[in-house]
GROMACS .gro file of C-alpha atoms in nm:
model
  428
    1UNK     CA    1  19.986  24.214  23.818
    2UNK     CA    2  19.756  24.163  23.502
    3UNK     CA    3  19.910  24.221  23.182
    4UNK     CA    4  19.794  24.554  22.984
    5UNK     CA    5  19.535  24.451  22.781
    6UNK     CA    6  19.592  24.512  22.404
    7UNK     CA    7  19.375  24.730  22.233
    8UNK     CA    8  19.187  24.544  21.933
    9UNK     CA    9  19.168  24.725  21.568
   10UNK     CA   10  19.329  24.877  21.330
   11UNK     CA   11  19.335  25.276  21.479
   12UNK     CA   12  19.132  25.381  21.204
   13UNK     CA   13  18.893  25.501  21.513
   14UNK     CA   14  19.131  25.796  21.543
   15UNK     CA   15  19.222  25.953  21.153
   16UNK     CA   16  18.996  26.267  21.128
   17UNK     CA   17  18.662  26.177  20.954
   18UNK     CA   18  18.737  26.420  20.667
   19UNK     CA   19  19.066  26.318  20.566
   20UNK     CA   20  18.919  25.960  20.438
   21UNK     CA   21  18.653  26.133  20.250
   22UNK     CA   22  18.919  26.323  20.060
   23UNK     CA   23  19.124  25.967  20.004
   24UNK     CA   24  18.760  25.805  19.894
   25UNK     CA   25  18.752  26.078  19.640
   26UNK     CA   26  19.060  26.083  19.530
   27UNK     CA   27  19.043  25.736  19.491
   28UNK     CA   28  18.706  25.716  19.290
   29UNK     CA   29  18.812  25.976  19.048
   30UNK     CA   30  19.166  25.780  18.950
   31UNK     CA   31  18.982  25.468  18.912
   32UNK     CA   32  18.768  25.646  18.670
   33UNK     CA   33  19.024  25.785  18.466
   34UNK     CA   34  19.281  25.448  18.445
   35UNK     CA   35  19.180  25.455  18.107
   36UNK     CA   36  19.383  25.794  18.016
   37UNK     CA   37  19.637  25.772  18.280
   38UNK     CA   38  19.723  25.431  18.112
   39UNK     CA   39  19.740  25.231  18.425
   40UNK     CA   40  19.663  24.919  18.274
   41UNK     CA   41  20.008  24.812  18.116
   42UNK     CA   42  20.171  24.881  18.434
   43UNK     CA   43  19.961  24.615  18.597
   44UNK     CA   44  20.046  24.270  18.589
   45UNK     CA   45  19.774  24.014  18.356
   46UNK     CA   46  19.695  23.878  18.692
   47UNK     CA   47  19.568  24.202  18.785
   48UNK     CA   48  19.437  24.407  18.509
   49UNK     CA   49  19.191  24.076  18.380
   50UNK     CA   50  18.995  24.263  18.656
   51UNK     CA   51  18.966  24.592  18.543
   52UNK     CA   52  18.681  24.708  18.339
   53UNK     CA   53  18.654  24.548  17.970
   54UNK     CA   54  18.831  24.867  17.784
   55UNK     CA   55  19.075  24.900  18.015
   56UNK     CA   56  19.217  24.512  17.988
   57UNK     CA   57  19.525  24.479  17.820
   58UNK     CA   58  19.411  24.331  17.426
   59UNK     CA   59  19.616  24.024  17.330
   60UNK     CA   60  19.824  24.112  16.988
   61UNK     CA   61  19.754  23.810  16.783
   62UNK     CA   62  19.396  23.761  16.836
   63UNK     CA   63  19.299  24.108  16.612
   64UNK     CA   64  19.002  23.998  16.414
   65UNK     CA   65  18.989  23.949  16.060
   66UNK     CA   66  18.749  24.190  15.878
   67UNK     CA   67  18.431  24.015  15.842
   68UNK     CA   68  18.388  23.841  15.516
   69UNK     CA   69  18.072  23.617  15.352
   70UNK     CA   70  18.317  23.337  15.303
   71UNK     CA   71  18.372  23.317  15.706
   72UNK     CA   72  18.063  23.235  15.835
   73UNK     CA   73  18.009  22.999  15.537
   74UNK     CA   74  18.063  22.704  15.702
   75UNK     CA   75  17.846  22.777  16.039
   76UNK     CA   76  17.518  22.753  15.828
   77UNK     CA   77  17.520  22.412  15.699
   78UNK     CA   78  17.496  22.288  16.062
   79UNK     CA   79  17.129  22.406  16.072
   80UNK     CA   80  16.971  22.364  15.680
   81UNK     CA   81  17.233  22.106  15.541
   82UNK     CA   82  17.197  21.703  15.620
   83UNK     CA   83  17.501  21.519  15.568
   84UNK     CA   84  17.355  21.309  15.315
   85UNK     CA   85  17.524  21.406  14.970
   86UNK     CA   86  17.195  21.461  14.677
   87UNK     CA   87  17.113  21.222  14.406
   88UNK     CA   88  17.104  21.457  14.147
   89UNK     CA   89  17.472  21.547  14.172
   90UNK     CA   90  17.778  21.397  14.184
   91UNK     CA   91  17.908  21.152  14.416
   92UNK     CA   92  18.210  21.346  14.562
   93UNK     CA   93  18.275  21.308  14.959
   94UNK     CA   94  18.150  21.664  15.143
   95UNK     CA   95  18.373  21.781  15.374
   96UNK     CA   96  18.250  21.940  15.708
   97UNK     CA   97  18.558  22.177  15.665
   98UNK     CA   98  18.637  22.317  15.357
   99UNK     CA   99  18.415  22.354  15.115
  100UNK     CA  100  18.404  22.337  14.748
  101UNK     CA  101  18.599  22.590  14.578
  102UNK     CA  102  18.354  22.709  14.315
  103UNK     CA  103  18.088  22.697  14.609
  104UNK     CA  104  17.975  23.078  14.748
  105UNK     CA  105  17.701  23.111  14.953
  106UNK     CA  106  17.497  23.256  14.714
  107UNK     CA  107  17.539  22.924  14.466
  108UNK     CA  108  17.586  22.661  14.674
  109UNK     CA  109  17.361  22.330  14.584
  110UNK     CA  110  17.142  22.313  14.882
  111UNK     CA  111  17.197  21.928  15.022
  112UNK     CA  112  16.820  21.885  15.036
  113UNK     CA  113  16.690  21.735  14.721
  114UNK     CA  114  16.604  22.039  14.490
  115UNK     CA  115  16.321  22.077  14.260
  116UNK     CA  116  16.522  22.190  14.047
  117UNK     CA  117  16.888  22.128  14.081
  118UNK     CA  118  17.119  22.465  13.973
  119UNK     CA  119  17.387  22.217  13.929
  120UNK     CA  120  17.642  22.273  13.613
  121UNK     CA  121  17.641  21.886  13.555
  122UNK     CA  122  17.398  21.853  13.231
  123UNK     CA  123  17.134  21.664  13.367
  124UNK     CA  124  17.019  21.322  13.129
  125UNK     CA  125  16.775  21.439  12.894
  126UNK     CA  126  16.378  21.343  12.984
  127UNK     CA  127  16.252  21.050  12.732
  128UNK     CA  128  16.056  21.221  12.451
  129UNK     CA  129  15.655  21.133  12.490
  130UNK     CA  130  15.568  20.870  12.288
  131UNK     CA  131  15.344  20.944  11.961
  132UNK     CA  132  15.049  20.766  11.914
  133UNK     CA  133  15.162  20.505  11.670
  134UNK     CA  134  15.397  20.418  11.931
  135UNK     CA  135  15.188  20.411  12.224
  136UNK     CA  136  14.978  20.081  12.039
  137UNK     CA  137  15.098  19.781  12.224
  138UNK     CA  138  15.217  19.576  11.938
  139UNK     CA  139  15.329  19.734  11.571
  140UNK     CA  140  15.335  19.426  11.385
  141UNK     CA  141  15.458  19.293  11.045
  142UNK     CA  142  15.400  18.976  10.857
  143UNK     CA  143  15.709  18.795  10.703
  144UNK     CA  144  15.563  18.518  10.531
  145UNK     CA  145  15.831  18.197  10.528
  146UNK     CA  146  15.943  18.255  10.187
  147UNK     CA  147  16.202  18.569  10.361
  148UNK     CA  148  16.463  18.278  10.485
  149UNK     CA  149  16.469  18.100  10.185
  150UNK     CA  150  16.827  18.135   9.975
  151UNK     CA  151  17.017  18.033  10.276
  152UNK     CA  152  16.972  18.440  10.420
  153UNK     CA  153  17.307  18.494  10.620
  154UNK     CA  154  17.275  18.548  11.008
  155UNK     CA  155  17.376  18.937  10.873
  156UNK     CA  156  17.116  18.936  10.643
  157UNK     CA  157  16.856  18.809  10.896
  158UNK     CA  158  16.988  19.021  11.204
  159UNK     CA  159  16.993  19.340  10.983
  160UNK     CA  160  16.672  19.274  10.796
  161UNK     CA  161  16.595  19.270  11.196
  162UNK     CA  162  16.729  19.635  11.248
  163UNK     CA  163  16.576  19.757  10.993
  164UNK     CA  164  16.230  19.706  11.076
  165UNK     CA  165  16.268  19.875  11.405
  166UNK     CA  166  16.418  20.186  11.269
  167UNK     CA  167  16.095  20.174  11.072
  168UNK     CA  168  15.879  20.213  11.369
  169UNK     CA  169  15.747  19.835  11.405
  170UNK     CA  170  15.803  19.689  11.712
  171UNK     CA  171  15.705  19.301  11.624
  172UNK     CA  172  15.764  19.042  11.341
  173UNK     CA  173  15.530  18.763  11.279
  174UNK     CA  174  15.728  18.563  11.043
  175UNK     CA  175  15.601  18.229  10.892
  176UNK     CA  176  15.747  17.918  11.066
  177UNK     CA  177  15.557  17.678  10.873
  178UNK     CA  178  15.296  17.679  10.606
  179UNK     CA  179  15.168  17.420  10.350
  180UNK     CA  180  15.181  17.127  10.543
  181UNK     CA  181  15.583  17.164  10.653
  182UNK     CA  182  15.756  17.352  10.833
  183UNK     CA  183  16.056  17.608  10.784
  184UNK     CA  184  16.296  17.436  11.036
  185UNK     CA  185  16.418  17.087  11.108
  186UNK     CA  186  16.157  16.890  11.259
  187UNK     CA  187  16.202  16.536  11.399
  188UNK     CA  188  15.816  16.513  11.416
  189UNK     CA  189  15.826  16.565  11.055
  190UNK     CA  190  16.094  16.338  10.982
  191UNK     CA  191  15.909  16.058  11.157
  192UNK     CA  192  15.591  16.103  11.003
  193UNK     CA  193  15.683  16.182  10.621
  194UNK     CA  194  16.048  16.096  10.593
  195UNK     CA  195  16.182  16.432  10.552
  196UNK     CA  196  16.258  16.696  10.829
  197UNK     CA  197  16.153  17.025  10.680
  198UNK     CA  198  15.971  17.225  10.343
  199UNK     CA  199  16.207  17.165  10.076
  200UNK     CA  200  16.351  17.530  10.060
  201UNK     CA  201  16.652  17.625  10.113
  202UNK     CA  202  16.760  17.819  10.492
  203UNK     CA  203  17.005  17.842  10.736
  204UNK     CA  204  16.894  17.587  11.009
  205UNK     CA  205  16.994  17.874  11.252
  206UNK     CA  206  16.799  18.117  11.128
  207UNK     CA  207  16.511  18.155  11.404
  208UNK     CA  208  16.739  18.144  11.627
  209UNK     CA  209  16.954  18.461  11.498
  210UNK     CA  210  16.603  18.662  11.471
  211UNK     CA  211  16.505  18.599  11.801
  212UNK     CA  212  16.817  18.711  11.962
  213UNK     CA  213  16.844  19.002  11.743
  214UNK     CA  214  16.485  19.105  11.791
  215UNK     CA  215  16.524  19.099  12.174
  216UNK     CA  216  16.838  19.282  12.155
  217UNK     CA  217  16.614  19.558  11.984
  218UNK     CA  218  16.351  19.517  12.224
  219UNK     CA  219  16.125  19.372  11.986
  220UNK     CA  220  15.922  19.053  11.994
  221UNK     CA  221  15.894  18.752  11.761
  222UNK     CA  222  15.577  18.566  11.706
  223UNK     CA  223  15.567  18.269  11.492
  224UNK     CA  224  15.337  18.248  11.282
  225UNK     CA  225  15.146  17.909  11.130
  226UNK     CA  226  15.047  17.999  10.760
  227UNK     CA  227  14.807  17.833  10.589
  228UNK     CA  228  14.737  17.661  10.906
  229UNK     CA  229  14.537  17.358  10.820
  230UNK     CA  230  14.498  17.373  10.472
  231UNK     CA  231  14.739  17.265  10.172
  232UNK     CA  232  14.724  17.303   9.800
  233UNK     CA  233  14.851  17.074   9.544
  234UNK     CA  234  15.187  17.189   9.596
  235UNK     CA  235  15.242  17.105   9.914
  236UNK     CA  236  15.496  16.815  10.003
  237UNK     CA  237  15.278  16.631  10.216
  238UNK     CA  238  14.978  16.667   9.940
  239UNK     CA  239  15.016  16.271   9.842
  240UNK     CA  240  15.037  16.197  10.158
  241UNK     CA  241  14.710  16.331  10.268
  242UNK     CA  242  14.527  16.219   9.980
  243UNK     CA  243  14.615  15.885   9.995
  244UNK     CA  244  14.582  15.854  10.403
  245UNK     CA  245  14.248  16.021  10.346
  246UNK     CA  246  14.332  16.313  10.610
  247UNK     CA  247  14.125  16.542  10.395
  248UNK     CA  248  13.783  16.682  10.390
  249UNK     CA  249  13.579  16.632  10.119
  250UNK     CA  250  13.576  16.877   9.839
  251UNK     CA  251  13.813  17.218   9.733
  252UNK     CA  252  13.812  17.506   9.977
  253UNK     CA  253  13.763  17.848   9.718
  254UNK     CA  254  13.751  18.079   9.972
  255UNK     CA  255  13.978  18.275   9.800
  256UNK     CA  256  14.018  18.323   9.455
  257UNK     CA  257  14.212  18.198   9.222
  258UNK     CA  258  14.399  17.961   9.494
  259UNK     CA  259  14.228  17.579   9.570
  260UNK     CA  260  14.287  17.482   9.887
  261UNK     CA  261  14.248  17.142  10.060
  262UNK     CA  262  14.165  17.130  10.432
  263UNK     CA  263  14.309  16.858  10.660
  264UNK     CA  264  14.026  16.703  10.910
  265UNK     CA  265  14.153  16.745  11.266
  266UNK     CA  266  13.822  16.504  11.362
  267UNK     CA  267  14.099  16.222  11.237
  268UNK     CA  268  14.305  16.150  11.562
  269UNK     CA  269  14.633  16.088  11.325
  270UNK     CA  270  14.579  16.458  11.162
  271UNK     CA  271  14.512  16.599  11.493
  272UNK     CA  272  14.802  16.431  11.687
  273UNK     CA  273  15.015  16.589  11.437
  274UNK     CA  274  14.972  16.971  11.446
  275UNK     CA  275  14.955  16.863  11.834
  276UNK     CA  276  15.303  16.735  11.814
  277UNK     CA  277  15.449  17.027  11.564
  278UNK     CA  278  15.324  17.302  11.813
  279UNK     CA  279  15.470  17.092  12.127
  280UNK     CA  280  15.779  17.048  11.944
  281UNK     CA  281  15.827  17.411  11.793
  282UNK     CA  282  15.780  17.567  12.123
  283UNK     CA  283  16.022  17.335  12.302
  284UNK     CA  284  16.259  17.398  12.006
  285UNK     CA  285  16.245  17.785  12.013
  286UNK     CA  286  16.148  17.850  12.387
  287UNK     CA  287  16.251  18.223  12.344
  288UNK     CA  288  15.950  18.278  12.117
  289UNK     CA  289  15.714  18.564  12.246
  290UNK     CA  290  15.407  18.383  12.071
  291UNK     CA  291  15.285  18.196  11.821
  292UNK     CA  292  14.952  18.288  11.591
  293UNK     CA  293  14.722  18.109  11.389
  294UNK     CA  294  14.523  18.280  11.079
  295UNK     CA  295  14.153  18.230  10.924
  296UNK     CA  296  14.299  17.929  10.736
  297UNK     CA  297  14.252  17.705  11.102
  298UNK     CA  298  13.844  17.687  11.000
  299UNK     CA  299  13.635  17.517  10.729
  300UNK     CA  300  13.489  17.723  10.455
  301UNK     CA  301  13.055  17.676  10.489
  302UNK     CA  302  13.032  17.607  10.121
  303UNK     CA  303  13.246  17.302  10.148
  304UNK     CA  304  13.036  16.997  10.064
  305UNK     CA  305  12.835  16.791  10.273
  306UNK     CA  306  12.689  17.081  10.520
  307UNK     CA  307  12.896  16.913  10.818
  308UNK     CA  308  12.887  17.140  11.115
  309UNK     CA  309  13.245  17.066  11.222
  310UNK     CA  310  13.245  17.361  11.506
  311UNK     CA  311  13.236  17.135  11.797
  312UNK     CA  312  13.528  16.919  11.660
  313UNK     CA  313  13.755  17.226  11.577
  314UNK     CA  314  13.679  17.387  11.893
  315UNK     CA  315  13.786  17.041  12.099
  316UNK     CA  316  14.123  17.043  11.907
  317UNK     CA  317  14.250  17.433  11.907
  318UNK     CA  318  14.186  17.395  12.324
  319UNK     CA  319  14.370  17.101  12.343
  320UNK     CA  320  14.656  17.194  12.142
  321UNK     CA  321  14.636  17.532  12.317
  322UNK     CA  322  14.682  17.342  12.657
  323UNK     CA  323  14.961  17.083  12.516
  324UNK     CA  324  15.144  17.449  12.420
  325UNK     CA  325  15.115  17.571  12.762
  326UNK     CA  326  15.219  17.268  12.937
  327UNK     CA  327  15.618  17.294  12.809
  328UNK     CA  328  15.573  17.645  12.713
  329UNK     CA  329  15.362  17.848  12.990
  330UNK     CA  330  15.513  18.174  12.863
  331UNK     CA  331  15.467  18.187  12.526
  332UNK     CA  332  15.110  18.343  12.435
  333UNK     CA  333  14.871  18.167  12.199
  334UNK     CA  334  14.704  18.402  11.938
  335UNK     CA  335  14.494  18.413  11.661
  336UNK     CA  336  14.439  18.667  11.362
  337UNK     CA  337  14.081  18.587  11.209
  338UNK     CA  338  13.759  18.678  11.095
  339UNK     CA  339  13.544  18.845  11.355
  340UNK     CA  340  13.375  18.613  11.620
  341UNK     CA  341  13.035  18.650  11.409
  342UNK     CA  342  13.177  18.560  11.100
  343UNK     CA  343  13.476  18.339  11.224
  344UNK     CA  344  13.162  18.068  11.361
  345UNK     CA  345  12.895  18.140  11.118
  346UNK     CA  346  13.117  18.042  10.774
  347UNK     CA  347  13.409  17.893  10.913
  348UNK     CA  348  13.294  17.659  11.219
  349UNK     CA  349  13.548  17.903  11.403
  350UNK     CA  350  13.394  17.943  11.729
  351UNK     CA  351  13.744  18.111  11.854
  352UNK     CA  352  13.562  18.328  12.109
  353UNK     CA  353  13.583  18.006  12.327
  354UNK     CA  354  13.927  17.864  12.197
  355UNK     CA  355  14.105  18.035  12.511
  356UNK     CA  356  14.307  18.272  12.301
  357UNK     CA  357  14.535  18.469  12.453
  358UNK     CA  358  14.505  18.718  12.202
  359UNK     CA  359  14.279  18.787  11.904
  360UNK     CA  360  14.309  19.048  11.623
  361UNK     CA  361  14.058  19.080  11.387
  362UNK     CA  362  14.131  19.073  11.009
  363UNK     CA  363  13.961  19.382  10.821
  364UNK     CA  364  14.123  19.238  10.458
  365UNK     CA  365  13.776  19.338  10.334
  366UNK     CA  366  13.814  19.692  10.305
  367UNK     CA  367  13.412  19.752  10.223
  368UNK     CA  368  13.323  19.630  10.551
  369UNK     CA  369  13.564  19.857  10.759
  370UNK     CA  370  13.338  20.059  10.968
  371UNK     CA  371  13.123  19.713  11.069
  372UNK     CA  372  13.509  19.539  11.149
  373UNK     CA  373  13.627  19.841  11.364
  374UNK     CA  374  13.303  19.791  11.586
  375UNK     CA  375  13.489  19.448  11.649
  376UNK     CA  376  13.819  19.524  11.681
  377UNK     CA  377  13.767  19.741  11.960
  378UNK     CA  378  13.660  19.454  12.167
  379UNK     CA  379  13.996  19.233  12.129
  380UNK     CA  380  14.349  19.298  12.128
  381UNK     CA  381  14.384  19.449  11.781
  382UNK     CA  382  14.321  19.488  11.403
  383UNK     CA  383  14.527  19.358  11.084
  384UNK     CA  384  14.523  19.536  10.753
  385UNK     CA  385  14.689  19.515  10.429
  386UNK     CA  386  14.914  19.700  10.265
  387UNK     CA  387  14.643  19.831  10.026
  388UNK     CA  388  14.504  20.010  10.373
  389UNK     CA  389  14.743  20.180  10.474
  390UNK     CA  390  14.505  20.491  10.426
  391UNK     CA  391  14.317  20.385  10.746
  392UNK     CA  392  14.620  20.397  10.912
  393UNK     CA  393  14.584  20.743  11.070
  394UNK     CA  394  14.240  20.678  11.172
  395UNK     CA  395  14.321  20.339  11.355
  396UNK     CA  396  14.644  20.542  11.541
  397UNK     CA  397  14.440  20.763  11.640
  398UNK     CA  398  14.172  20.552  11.813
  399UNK     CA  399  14.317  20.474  12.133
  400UNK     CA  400  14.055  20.211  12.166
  401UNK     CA  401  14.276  20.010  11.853
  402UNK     CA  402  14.545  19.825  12.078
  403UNK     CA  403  14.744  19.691  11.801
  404UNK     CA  404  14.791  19.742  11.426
  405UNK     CA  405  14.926  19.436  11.234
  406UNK     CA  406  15.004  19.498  10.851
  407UNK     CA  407  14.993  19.223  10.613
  408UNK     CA  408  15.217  19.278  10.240
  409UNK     CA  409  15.032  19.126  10.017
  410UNK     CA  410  15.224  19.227   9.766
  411UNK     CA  411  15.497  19.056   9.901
  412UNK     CA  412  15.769  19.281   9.959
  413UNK     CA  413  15.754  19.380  10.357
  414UNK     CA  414  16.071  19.606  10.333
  415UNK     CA  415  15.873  19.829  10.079
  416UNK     CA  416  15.525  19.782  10.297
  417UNK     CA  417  15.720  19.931  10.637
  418UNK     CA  418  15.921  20.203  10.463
  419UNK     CA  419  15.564  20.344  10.361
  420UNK     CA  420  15.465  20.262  10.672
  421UNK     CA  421  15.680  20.485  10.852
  422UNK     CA  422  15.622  20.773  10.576
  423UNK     CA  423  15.281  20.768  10.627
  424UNK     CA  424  15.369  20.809  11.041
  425UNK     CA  425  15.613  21.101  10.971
  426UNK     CA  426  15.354  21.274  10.764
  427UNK     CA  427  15.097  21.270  10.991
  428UNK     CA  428  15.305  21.387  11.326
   0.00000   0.00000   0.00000
């Protein structure tokens, strides 16, 4: 007999259609009202995570804080700071975490390098523009060799150093030799007259001590050959030169009042021997920022005989030049003369092809200043006196005027710079 075949569902065939409409109600409208029937706490977590958003059960230590500008501080820095800490603050280490407790949003140095940083640190304070006395390349002064005499102390010297600067000058051109000698010990003069240096009286350190001091001031030093090849009757070496006939014919006036006596570089023994100073001095003192030569390397026209020497002096002032330059590449060769016109035409100084470095022009003659400025423009600079020092605003204020060298003729260089930097002040 078959078995009785089970009927398949779940009998829902048979409850009366309207009774489930009345559950589906009931049902919609509780669902819709857990919220004041409180439903939600009686439910376990597992359950009421699926009920609607406002009726989920809030978790007790998760209220949030009230909203503060300090809170969202550090989410901005992820998109307009780079990690790179600025130059114009203070190295410190930024951390990605906290930040700096006298940093707000509103104030906080922007890690981007600002225009203008709104940092506290006092910035360093801008370098003043420079004036146009300072802006010429060299501010020179002449010393003549006669300032190291009396055994001058290395204070003396590095002071006397100090001082000029604070004056505004920026160079010193101090004589190294003059006369025939020089004014430190020289084997080459040892060897060729038997005595190793002008008879006055100096520390034998004393270059030395106003070269380093210089430097440390950021000034230069440029030695400078007085007298260059002329001697008077007081020079040590006069006999000498007489005797060994190194001499030209005749007394060189070209000055007043003072006779000169110019040594002939044409003789091979005359010219071997400024050859062998310069070499020697520039080995000795390789620090030197220069050396410079005067009007006195030339031969006055009106000496006797008419000889056109130009050639010859020309010859010798390369040569030496290039022995210079062979031990001492650095150092730069000038000269401090007559202009080109006059320098060839009375004093067989054809220096426009000597293969200077650097030429100033000498405007001594204070009648011809207009004519010497025309000149002095061309070249590296102009020299004056201390009777000049009225032009002095005019040349600082041509910017076509390089460099102003002052000459004391009166002697007394400490006095000639102190009114040299009066006259400055006044006029700024």
């Amino acid at each position: 007999m078959p078995n009785k075949k089970e009927n398949p569902g779940c009998g829902c065939a048979n409850i009366p259609i309207s009774f489930l409409v009345v559950l589906l109600g009931l049902g919609y409208w509780g669902f819709t009202n857990l919220a004041r029937l409180n439903i939600g706490k009686l439910l376990p977590e597992s359950v009421s995570k699926f009920l609607p958003i406002n009726q989920q059960q809030p978790a007790p230590n998760f209220t949030p804080a009230p909203q503060h500008p300090v809170a969202v501080a550090n989410d901005a820095p992820r998109q307009v700071m780079p990690t790179e800490t600025p130059k114009t603050k203070p190295q410190t280490s930024p951390s990605p975490v906290t930040p700096a407790p006298s940093t707000s949003p509103q104030t906080e140095t922007p890690k981007t390098k600002p225009e203008a940083s709104p940092s506290p640190v006092t910035p360093a304070p801008s370098a003043s523009p420079k004036t146009p006395w300072e802006q010429k390349q060299i501010r020179g002064i002449y010393l003549s060799r006669y300032q190291v005499t009396n055994n001058a102390s290395e204070q003396t010297i590095r002071e006397r150093v100090r001082y000029y600067r604070k004056q505004g000058i920026n160079t010193i051109i101090h004589g190294v030799w003059g006369n025939g000698c020089t004014m430190y010990n020289s084997e080459v003069m040892q060897q060729t007259f038997g005595f190793k240096s002008c008879p006055n009286q100096f520390q034998e350190q004393w270059l030395d001590w106003l070269i380093d001091e210089a430097h440390k001031q950021g000034m230069q030093v440029h030695a400078y050959f007085e007298k260059g090849i002329k001697i008077d009757k007081n020079s040590p070496i006069f006999d000498t030169a007489i005797a060994k006939k190194w001499v030209v014919p005749g007394v060189d006036r070209t000055y007043p009042g003072i006779e000169h006596y110019v040594l002939d570089v044409e003789i091979p023994e005359v010219a071997d021997l400024f050859k062998k100073i310069s070499v020697e001095f520039v080995k000795k003192y390789p620090k030197i920022d220069a050396v410079q030569w005067d009007d006195y390397l030339g031969y006055h026209a009106e000496l006797p005989g008419k000889v056109d020497r130009t050639t010859h002096l020309t010859n010798f002032v390369q040569q030496m030049r290039a022995d210079i330059k062979k031990v001492n590449p650095r150092v730069s060769f000038d000269l401090c003369h007559h202009n080109p016109y006059w320098g060839k035409r009375y004093f067989a100084a054809d220096w426009a092809n000597w293969n200077v470095d650097r030429a100033f022009i000498q405007i001594y003659n204070d009648a011809n200043f207009k004519q010497e400025l025309e000149y002095a423009i061309n070249y590296h600079g102009v020299a004056i006196s201390d009777q000049q020092l009225n032009r002095l605003p005019e040349l600082i204020g041509n910017p076509k005027i390089q460099s102003i060298l002052v000459f004391p003729s009166d002697g007394k260089p400490e006095q000639t710079a102190a009114a040299v930097k009066k006259l400055i002040s006044s006029n700024n």
